[in-house]
Every structure is written in structure tokens, then in C-alpha cells.
JSON list of C-alpha atoms in Angstrom, two decimals:
[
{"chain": "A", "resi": 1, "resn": "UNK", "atom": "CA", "xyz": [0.00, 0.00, 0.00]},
{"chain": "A", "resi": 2, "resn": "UNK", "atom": "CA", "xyz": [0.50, 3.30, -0.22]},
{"chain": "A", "resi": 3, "resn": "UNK", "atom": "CA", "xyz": [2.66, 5.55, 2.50]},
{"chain": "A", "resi": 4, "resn": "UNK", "atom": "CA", "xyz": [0.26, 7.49, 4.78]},
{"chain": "A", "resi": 5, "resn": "UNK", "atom": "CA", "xyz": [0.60, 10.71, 3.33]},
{"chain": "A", "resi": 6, "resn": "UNK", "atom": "CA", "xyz": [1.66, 10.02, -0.03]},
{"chain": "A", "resi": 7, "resn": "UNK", "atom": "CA", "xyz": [-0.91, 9.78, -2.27]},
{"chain": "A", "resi": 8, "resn": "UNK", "atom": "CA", "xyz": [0.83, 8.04, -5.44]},
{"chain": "A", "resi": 9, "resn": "UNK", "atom": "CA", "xyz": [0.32, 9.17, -8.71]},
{"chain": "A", "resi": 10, "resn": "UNK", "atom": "CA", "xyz": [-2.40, 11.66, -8.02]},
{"chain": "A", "resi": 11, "resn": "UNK", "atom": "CA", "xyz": [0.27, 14.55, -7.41]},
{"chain": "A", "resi": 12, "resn": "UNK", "atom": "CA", "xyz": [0.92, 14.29, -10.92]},
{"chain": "A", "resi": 13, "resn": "UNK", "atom": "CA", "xyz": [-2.28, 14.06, -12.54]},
{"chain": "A", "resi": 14, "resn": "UNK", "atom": "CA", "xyz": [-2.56, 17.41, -13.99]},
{"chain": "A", "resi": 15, "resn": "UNK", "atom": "CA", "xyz": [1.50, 17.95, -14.65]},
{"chain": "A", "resi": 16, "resn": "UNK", "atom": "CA", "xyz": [2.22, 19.66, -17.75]},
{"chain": "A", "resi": 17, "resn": "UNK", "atom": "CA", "xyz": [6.04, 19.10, -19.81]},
{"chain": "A", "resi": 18, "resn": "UNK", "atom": "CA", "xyz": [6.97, 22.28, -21.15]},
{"chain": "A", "resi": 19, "resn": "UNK", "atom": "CA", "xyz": [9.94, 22.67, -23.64]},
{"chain": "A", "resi": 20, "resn": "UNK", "atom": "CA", "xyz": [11.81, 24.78, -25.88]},
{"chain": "A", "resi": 21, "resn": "UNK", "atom": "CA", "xyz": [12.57, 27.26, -23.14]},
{"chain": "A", "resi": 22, "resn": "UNK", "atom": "CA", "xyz": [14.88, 29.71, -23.58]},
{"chain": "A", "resi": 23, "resn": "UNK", "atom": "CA", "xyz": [18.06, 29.15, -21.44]},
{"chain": "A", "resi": 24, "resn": "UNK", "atom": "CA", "xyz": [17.12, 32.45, -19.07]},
{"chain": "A", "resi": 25, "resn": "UNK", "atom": "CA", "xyz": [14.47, 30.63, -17.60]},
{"chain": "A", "resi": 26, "resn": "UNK", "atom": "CA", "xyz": [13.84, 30.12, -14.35]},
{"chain": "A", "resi": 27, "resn": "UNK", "atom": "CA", "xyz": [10.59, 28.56, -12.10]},
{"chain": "A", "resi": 28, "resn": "UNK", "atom": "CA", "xyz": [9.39, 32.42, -11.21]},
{"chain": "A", "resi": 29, "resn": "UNK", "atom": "CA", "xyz": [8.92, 32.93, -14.84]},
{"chain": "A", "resi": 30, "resn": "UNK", "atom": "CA", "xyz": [7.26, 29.91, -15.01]},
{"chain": "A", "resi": 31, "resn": "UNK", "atom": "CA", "xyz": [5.09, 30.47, -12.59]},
{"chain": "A", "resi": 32, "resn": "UNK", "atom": "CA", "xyz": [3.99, 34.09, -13.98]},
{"chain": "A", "resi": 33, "resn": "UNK", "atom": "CA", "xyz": [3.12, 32.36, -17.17]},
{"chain": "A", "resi": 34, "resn": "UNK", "atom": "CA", "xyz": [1.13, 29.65, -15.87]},
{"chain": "A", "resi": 35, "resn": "UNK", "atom": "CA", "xyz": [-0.34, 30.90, -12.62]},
{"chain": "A", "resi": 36, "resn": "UNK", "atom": "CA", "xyz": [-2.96, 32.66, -14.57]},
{"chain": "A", "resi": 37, "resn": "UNK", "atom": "CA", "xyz": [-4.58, 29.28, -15.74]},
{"chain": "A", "resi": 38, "resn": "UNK", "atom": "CA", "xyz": [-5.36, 28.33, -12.40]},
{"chain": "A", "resi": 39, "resn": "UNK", "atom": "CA", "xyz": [-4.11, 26.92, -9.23]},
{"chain": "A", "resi": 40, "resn": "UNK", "atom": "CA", "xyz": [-0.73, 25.21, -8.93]},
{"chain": "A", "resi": 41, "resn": "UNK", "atom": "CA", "xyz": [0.33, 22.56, -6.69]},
{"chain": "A", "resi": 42, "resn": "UNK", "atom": "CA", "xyz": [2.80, 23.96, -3.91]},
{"chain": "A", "resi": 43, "resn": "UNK", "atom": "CA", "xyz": [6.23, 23.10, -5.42]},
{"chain": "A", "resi": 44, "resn": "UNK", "atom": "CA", "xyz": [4.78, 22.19, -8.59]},
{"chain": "A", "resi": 45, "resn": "UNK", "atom": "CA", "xyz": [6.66, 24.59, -10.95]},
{"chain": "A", "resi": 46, "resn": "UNK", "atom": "CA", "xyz": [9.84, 22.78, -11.95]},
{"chain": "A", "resi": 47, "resn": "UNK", "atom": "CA", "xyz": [12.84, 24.17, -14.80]},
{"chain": "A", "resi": 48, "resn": "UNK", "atom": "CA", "xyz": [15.46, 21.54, -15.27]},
{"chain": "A", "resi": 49, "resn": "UNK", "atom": "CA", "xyz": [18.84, 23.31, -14.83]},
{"chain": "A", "resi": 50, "resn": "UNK", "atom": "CA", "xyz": [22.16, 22.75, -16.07]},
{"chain": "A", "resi": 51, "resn": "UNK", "atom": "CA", "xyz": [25.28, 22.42, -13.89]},
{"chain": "A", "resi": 52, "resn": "UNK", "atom": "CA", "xyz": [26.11, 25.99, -14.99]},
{"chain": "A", "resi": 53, "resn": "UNK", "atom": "CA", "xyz": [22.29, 27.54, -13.90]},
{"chain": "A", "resi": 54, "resn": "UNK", "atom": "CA", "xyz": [21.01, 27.95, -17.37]},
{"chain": "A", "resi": 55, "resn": "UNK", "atom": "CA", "xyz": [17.41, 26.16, -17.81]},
{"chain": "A", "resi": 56, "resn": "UNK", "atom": "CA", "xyz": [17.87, 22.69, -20.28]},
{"chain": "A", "resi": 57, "resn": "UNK", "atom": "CA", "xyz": [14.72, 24.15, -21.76]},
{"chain": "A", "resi": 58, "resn": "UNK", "atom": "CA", "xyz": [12.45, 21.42, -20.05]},
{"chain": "A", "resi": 59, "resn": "UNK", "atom": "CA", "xyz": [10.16, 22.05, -17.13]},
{"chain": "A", "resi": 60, "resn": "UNK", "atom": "CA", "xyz": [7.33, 20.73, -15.18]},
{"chain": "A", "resi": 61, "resn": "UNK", "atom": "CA", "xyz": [3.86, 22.96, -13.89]},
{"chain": "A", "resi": 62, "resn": "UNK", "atom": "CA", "xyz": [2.06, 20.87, -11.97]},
{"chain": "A", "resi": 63, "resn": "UNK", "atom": "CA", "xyz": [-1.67, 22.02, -11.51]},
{"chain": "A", "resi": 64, "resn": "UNK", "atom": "CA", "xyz": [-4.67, 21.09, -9.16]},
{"chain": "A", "resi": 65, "resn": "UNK", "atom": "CA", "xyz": [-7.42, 21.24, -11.69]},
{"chain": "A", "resi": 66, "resn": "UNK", "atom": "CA", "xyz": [-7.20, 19.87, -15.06]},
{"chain": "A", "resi": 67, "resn": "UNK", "atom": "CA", "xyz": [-8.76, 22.59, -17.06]},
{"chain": "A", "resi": 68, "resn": "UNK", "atom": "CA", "xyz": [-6.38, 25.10, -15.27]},
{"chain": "A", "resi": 69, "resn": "UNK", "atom": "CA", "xyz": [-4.06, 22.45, -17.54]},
{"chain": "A", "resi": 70, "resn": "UNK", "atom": "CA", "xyz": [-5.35, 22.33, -20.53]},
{"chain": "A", "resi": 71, "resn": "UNK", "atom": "CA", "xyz": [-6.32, 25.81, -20.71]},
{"chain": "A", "resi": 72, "resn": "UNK", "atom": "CA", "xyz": [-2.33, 26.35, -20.40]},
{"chain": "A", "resi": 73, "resn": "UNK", "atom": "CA", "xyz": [-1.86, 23.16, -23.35]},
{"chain": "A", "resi": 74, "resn": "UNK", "atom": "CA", "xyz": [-4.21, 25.58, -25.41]},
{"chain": "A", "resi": 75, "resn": "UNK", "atom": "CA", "xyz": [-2.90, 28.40, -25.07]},
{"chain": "A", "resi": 76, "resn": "UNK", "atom": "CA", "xyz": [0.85, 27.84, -25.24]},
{"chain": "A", "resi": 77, "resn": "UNK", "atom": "CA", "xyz": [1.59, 24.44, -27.31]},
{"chain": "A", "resi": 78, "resn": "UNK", "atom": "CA", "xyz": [3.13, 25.70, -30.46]},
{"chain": "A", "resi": 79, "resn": "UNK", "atom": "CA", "xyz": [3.54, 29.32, -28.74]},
{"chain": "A", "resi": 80, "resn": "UNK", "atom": "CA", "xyz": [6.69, 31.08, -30.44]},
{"chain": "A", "resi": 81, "resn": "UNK", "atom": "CA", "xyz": [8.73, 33.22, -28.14]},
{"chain": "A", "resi": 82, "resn": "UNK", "atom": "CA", "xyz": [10.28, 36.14, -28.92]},
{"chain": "A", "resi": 83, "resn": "UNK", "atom": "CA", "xyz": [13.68, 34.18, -29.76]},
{"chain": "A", "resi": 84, "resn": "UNK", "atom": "CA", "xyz": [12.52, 32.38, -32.30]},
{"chain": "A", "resi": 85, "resn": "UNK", "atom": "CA", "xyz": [11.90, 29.18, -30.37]},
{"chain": "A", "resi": 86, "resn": "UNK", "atom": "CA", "xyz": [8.21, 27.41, -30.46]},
{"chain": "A", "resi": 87, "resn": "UNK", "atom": "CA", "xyz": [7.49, 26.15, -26.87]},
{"chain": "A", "resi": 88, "resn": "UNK", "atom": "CA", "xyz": [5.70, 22.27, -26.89]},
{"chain": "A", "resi": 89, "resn": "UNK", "atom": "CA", "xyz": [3.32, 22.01, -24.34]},
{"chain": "A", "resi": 90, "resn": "UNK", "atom": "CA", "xyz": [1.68, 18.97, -23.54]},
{"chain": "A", "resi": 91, "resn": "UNK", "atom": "CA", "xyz": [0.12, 16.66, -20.39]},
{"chain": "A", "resi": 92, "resn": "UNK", "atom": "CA", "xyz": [3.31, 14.60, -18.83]},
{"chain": "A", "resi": 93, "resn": "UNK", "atom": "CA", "xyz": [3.16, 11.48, -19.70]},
{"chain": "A", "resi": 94, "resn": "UNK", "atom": "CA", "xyz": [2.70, 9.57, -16.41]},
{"chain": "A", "resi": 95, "resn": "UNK", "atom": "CA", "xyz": [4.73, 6.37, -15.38]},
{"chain": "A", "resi": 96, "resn": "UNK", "atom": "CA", "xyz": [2.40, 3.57, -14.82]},
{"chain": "A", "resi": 97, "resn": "UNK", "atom": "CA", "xyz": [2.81, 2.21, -11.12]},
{"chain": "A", "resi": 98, "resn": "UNK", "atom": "CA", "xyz": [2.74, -1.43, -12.36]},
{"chain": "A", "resi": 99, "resn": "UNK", "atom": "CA", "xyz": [6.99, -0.86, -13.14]}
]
């Protein structure tokens, strides 16, 4: 069973993979962009970093509602940012537990 206070793959049932992000990027720009979709989990916005700081261009926004997530998907999926870069936005794929 499950940990008491874990509550398995739920926490990542609205998580959204973001990429082509410019290497600037950090999570509070993350969370400017998405925040206005909707509520997002507590530690749920997520830019991989390099060794050196600079954002891999992947990150994770992890929201509490689902249309708060696809609202973002809509919006933003084939976005292009000022630098010439088109963002992909799309649900995370989630791991099956059965691994």
C-alpha cells in the first residue's frame, strides 16, 4: 500500500512538460506564465537546470485542476517566443505504477 501521506500518482495528474525554453528561464517565470490558468500545486513549478544555472529548456507545472491544464496546453503548445523558439506544451506522460 501506499505511505500514509503520499498519495501516489495523483500529485501528478494534472502535470504539464513544457519545452523549448529559452536558457534564461527560471521557475518564477514559469510560474507568472502559468499561474494565470489556475491553481498550482505547492512546489509544482519545476525548470530543469544545467550544472552551470542555465534552464535545459524542459520544465514541469504541476496544476490542481485539469482545465487550469489544458487551458495552459491551449494556449501555449506551439507558442513562439520572442527568440525564435516554439514552446511544446503537452500533459506529462505519467509512469504507470505497475513498473
Amino acid at each position: 500500500g501506499a505511505l500514509p501521506g503520499s498519495r501516489g500518482s495523483e500529485t501528478n495528474q494534472h502535470a504539464l512538460y513544457i519545452a523549448g525554453l529559452p536558457p534564461d528561464t527560471a521557475n518564477v517565470h514559469l510560474y507568472k506564465l502559468f499561474a494565470s490558468f489556475g491553481a498550482i500545486r505547492p512546489k509544482g513549478v519545476h525548470a530543469m537546470m544545467n550544472p552551470d544555472g542555465t534552464c535545459k529548456g524542459i520544465a514541469f507545472v504541476n496544476f490542481l485542476d485539469e482545465g487550469a491544464a489544458q487551458a495552459a496546453i491551449m494556449m501555449y503548445n506551439g507558442a513562439v517566443l520572442p527568440d525564435g523558439t516554439t514552446l511544446k506544451v503537452a500533459m506529462k506522460q505519467q509512469k504507470s505504477a505497475a513498473q
